[in-house]
Coordinates of C-alpha atoms in Angstrom, one line a residue:
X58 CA -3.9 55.0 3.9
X59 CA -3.5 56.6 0.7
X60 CA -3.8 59.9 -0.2
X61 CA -4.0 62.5 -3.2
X62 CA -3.5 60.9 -7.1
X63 CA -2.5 57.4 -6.0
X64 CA -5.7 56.9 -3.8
X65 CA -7.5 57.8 -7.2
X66 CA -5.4 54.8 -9.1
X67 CA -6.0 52.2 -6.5
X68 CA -10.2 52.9 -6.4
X69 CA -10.0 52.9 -9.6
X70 CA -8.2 49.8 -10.2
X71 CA -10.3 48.4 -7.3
X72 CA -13.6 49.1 -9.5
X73 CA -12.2 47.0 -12.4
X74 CA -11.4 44.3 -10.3
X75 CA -15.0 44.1 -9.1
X76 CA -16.9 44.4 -12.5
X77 CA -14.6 41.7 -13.7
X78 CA -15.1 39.5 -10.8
X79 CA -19.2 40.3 -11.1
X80 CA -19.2 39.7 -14.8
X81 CA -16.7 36.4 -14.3
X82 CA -19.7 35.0 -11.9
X83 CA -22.5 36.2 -13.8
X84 CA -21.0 34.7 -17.7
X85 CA -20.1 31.4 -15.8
X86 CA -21.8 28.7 -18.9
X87 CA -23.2 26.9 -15.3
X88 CA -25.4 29.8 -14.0
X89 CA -29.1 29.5 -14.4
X90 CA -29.7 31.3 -18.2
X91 CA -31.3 34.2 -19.3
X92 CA -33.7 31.8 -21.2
X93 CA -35.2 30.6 -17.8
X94 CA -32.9 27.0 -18.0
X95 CA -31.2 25.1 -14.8
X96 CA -27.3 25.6 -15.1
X97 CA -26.1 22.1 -14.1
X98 CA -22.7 21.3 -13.7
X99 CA -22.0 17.7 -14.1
X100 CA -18.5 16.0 -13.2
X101 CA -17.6 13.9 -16.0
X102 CA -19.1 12.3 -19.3
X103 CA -21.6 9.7 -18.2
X104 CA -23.2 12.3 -15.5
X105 CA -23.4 14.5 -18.2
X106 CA -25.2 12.7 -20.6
X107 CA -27.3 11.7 -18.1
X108 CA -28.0 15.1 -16.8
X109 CA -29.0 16.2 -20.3
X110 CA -31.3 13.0 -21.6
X111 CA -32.9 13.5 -18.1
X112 CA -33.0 17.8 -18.6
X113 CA -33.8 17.9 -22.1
X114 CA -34.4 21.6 -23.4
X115 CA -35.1 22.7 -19.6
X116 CA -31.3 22.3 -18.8
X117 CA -27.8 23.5 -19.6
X118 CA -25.1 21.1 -18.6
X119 CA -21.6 21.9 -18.4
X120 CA -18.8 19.3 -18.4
X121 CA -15.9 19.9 -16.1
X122 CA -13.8 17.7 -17.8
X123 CA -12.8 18.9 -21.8
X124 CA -13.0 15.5 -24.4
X125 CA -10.7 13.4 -24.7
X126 CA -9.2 14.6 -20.6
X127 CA -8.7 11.5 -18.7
X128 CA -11.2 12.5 -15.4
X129 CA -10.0 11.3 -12.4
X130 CA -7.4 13.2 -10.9
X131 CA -9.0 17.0 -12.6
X132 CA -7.1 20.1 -11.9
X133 CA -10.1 22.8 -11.9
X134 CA -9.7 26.2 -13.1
X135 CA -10.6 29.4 -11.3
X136 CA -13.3 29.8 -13.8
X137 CA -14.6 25.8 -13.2
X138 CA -14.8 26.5 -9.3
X139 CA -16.9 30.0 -9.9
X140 CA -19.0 27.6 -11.9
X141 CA -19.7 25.0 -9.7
X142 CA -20.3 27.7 -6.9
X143 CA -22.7 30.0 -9.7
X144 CA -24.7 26.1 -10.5
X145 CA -27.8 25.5 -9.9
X146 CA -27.3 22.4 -9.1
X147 CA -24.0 20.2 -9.5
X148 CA -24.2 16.7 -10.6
X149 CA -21.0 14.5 -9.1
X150 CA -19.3 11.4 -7.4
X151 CA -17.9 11.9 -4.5
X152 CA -14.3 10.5 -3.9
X153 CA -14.0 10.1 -7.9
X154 CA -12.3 13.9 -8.6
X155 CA -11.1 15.3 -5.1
X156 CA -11.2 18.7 -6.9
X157 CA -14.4 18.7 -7.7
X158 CA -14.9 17.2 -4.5
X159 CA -13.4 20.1 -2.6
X160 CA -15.4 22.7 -4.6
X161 CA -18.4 21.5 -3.9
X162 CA -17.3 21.3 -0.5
X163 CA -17.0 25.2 -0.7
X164 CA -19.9 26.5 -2.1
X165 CA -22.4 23.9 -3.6
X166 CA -22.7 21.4 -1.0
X167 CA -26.7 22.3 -0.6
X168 CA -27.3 21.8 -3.9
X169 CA -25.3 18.9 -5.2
X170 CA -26.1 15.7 -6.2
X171 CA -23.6 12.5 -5.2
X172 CA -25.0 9.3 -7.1
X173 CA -22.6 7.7 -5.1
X174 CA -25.3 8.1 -2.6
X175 CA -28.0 6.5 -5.3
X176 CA -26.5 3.0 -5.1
X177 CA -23.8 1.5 -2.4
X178 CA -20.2 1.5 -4.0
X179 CA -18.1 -1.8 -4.2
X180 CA -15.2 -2.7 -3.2
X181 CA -12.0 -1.6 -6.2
X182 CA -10.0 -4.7 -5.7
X183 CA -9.5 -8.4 -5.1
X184 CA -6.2 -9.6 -5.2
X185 CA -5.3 -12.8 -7.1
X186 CA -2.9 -13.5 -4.3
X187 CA -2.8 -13.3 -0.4
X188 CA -0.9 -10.2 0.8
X189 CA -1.4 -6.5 1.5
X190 CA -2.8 -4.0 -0.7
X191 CA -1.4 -1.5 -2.0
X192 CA -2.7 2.4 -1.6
X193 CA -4.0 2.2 -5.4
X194 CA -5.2 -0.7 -4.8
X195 CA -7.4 0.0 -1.8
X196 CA -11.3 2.0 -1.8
X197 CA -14.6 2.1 -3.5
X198 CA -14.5 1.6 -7.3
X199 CA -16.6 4.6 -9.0
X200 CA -17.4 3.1 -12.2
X201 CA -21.0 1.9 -11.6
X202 CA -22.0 3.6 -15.4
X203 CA -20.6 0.7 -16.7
X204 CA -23.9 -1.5 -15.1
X205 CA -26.7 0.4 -17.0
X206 CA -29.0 -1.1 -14.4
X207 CA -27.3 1.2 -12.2
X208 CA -27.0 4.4 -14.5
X209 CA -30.7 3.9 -14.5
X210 CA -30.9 4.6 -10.8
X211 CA -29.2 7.4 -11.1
X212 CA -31.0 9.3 -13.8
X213 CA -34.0 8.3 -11.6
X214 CA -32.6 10.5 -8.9
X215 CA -31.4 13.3 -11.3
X216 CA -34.7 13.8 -12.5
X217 CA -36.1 14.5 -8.6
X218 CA -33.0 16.5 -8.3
X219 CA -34.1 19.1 -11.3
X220 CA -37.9 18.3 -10.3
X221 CA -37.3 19.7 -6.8
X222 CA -35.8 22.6 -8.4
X223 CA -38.4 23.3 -11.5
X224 CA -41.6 22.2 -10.6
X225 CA -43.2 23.1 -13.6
X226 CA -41.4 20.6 -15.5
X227 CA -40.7 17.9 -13.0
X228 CA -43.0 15.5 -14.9
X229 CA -41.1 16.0 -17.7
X230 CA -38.0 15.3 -16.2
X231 CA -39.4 11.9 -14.8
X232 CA -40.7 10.8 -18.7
X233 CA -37.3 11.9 -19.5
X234 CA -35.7 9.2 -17.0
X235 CA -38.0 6.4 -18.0
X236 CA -37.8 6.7 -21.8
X237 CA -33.8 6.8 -20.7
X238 CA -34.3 3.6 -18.2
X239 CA -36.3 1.9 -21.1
X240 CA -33.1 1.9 -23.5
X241 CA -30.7 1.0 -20.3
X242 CA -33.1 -1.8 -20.1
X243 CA -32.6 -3.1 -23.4
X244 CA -28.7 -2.6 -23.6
X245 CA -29.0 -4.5 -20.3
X246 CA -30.5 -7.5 -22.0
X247 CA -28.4 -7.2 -25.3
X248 CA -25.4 -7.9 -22.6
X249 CA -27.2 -10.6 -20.9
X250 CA -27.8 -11.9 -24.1
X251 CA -24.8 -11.7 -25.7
X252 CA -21.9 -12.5 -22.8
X253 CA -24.6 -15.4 -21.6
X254 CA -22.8 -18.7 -23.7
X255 CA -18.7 -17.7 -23.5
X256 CA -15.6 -20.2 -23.9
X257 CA -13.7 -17.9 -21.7
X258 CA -15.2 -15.8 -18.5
X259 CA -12.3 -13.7 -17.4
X260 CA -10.7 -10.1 -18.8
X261 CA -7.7 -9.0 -18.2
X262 CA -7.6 -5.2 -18.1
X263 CA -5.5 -2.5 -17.5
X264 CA -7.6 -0.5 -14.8
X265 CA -9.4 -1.6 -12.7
X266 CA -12.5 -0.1 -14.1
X267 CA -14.8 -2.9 -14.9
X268 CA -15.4 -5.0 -11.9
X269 CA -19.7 -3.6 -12.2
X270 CA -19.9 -5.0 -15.7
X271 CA -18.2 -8.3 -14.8
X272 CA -20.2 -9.1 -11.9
X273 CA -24.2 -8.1 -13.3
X274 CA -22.7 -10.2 -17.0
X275 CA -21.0 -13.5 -15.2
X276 CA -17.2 -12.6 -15.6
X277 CA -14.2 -12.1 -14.0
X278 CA -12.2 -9.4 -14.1
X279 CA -8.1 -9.2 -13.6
X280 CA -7.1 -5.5 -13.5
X281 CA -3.3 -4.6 -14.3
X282 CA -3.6 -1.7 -12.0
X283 CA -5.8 -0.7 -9.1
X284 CA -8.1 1.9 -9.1
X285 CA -5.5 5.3 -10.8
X286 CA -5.5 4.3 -14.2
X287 CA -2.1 6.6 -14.4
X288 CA -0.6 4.4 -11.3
X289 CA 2.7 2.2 -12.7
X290 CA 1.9 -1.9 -11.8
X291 CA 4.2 -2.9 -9.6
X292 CA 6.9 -6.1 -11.2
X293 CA 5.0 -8.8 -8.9
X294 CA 2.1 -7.7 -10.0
X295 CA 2.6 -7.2 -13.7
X296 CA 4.4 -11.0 -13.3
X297 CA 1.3 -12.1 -11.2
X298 CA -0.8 -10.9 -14.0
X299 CA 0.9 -12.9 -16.6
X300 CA 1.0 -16.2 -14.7
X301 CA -3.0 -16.0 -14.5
X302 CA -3.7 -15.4 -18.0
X303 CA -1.0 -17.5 -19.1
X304 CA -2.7 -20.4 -16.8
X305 CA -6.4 -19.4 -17.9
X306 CA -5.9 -19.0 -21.7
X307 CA -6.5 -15.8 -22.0
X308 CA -6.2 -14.5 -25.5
X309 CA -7.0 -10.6 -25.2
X310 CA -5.3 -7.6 -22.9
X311 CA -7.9 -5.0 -22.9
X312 CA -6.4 -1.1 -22.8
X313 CA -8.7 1.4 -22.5
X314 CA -8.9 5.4 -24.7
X315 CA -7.7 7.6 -22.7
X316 CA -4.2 6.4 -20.7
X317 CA -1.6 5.3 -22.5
X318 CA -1.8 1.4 -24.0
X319 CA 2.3 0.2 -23.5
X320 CA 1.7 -1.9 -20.0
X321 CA -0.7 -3.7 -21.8
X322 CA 0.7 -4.2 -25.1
X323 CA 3.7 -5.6 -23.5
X324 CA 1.8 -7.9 -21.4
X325 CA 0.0 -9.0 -24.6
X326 CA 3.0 -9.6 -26.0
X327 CA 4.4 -11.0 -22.8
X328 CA 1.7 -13.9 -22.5
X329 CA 0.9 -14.2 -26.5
X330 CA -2.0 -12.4 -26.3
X331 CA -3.6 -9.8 -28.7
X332 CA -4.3 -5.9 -27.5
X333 CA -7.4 -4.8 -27.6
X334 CA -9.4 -1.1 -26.2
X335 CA -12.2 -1.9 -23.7
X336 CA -13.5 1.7 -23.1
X337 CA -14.5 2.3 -19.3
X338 CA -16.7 5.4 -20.7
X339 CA -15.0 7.5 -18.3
X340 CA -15.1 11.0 -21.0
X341 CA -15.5 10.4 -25.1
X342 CA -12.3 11.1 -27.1
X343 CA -12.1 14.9 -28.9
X344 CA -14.1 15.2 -32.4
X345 CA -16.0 11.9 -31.9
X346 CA -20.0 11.4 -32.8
X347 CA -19.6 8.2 -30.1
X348 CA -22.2 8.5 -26.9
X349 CA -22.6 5.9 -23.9
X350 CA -24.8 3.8 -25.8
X351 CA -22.9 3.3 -29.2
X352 CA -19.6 2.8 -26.8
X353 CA -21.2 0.2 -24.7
X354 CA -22.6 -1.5 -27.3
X355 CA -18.9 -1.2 -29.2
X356 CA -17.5 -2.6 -25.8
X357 CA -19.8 -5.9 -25.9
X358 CA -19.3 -6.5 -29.6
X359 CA -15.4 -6.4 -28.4
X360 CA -16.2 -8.7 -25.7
X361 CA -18.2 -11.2 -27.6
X362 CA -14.6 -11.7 -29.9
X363 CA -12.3 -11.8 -27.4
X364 CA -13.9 -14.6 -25.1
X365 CA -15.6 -16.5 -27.6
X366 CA -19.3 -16.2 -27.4
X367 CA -21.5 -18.3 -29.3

C-alpha cells in the first residue's frame, strides 16, 4: 500500500486517468449525439453510404475505414474499438474485417447489424483448372454491393435496424430505403441494358472481387488473385491466367483503386492486353466528389469498352 505524499500522487494520477477515459467514451463521433441522432458505426464505404441514404438527418455514421484505406485487413485504433462499443448500433460484414469482427465480438454484438446475414454469401473462387485451393483462394466472397439488387436488401434491413431503435422515425427510415431501392433499381437495369449485346463475356481481374456483378450481368469473371487483394499470385497461376485470356481474346486487365496495379499491368503487357481500373467500391479514394452510384455507373461505361458492347 502506499502511504504519506506518494499515495497523494498515485490518486491523483488515478483521477486523470478516469476523466480521460470517461471523456474518451463520451466524445467517441459514434455515440448517440447531444442533438438526439443514432451514432452508427458502419464498417466500410458502401455500408456507410447506405447507413446514411437510409438515416438521413436522424443519423450520424462513422466510417471505420479513413478514404482512400484499402478495407479488408483494418488495424483499429483504441479510439475505433471505444466507438464501436459507445455505438448505437454498428453496421458490418462479418468475416470481411476480423478486427472489426472481434470488436464487435466484445461489446456490440446486441446491437450490430451483419448484412451478411441479409442475403447468403457465395462461394470466392472457381478455379480455371483442377487442383487444390489455395488459403486465399478459399471462403465466402463479401462483395455483394457490387449487385445493387443485393445492396437493396440490405438497406431494406438497415432501415428496420434504426426503426427498431427510433420509432418515431422508422417510417422515415423505410421511405428512405425505397427511394434508395428505386435508384438501385434503375442502375440495375442501365447494367442489364448495357452489358446485354457483348463481343466478349469474360474479365480478367486482379481480385477476385467481382464474381456478384458477373453472375446477375451474364459474365465471367477470371480473378488474378483470390479473395486478399494484397495476396502475391502464385507463377502457375499468373501463367494460368495468361493462357486463358491469351486463348479467349481478351483485350483488357482490369486493376482496381486502392492496391497497387504492377501484376496486372505486366499481365497486360504479358498477353497484349491494355490496363484498365475496374473499381470494386470497396472505400472512395481521398479528396474525391465520386459516390457508389457515379462509380458503378463509371465501372459499366468501362465495361461496355473493354468487351465490346453494341
Amino acid at each position: 500500500m502506499y502511504s504519506g505524499p506518494l499515495r497523494a500522487v498515485v490518486t491523483a494520477l488515478l483521477a486523470v486517468g478516469v476523466a480521460a477515459a470517461a471523456t474518451g467514451c463520451s466524445s467517441s463521433d459514434s455515440s448517440a449525439a447531444a442533438d438526439g441522432k443514432l451514432g452508427v458505426v458502419a464498417a466500410f464505404y458502401p455500408l456507410q453510404y447506405v447507413t446514411q441514404q437510409v438515416g438521413g438527418d436522424h443519423v450520424s455514421v462513422t466510417n471505420l475505414v479513413e478514404p482512400g484505406t484499402e478495407p479488408h485487413d483494418v488495424e483499429l485504433s483504441p479510439k475505433q474499438v471505444a466507438q464501436v462499443t459507445d455505438a448505437d448500433a454498428v453496421v458490418y460484414l462479418r468475416e470481411f474485417q476480423p478486427a472489426v469482427d472481434d470488436a464487435v465480438d466484445s461489446g456490440a454484438k446486441n446491437k450490430s447489424l451483419d448484412v451478411a446475414g441479409v442475403a447468403p454469401l457465395s462461394d470466392g473462387y472457381v478455379p480455371l483448372e483442377e487442383g487444390e485451393l489455395h488459403e486465399d483462394e478459399k471462403g465466402k466472397d463479401p462483395h455483394v454491393w457490387l449487385d445493387p439488387t443485393r445492396l437493396a436488401g440490405i438497406a431494406d434491413a438497415v432501415a428496420k435496424k434504426l426503426g427498431d431503435l427510433d420509432p418515431d422515425h422508422a417510417a422515415e427510415y423505410t421511405a428512405n430505403a425505397k427511394a434508395l431501392n428505386t435508384k438501385l433499381g434503375t442502375l440495375d437495369a442501365e447494367y442489364k441494358s448495357g452489358l446485354a449485346s457483348c463481343k466478349q463475356k469474360t474479365i480478367v481481374v486482379s481480385h477476385n472481387a467481382f464474381g456478384y456483378l458477373a453472375a446477375r450481368y451474364g459474365l465471367t469473371q477470371v480473378p488474378i488473385t483470390g479473395l486478399t487483394p494484397e495476396e502475391e499470385p502464385s507463377a502457375a497461376r499468373l501463367a494460368e491466367v495468361a493462357k486463358y485470356a491469351k486463348e479467349n481474346g481478351v483485350t483488357v486487365i482490369f486493376f482496381e483503386t486502392l492496391v497497387s496495379p504492377k501484376i496486372a499491368q505486366a499481365l497486360a503487357s504479358e498477353v497484349g492486353a491494355k490496363a484498365e481500373v475496374l473499381d470494386p467500391i470497396e472505400g472512395i479514394a481521398k479528396e474525391s466528389n465520386d459516390d457508389y452510384f457515379s462509380v458503378m455507373r463509371t465501372n459499366l461505361t468501362t465495361l461496355r469498352g473493354a468487351l465490346s458492347c453494341q
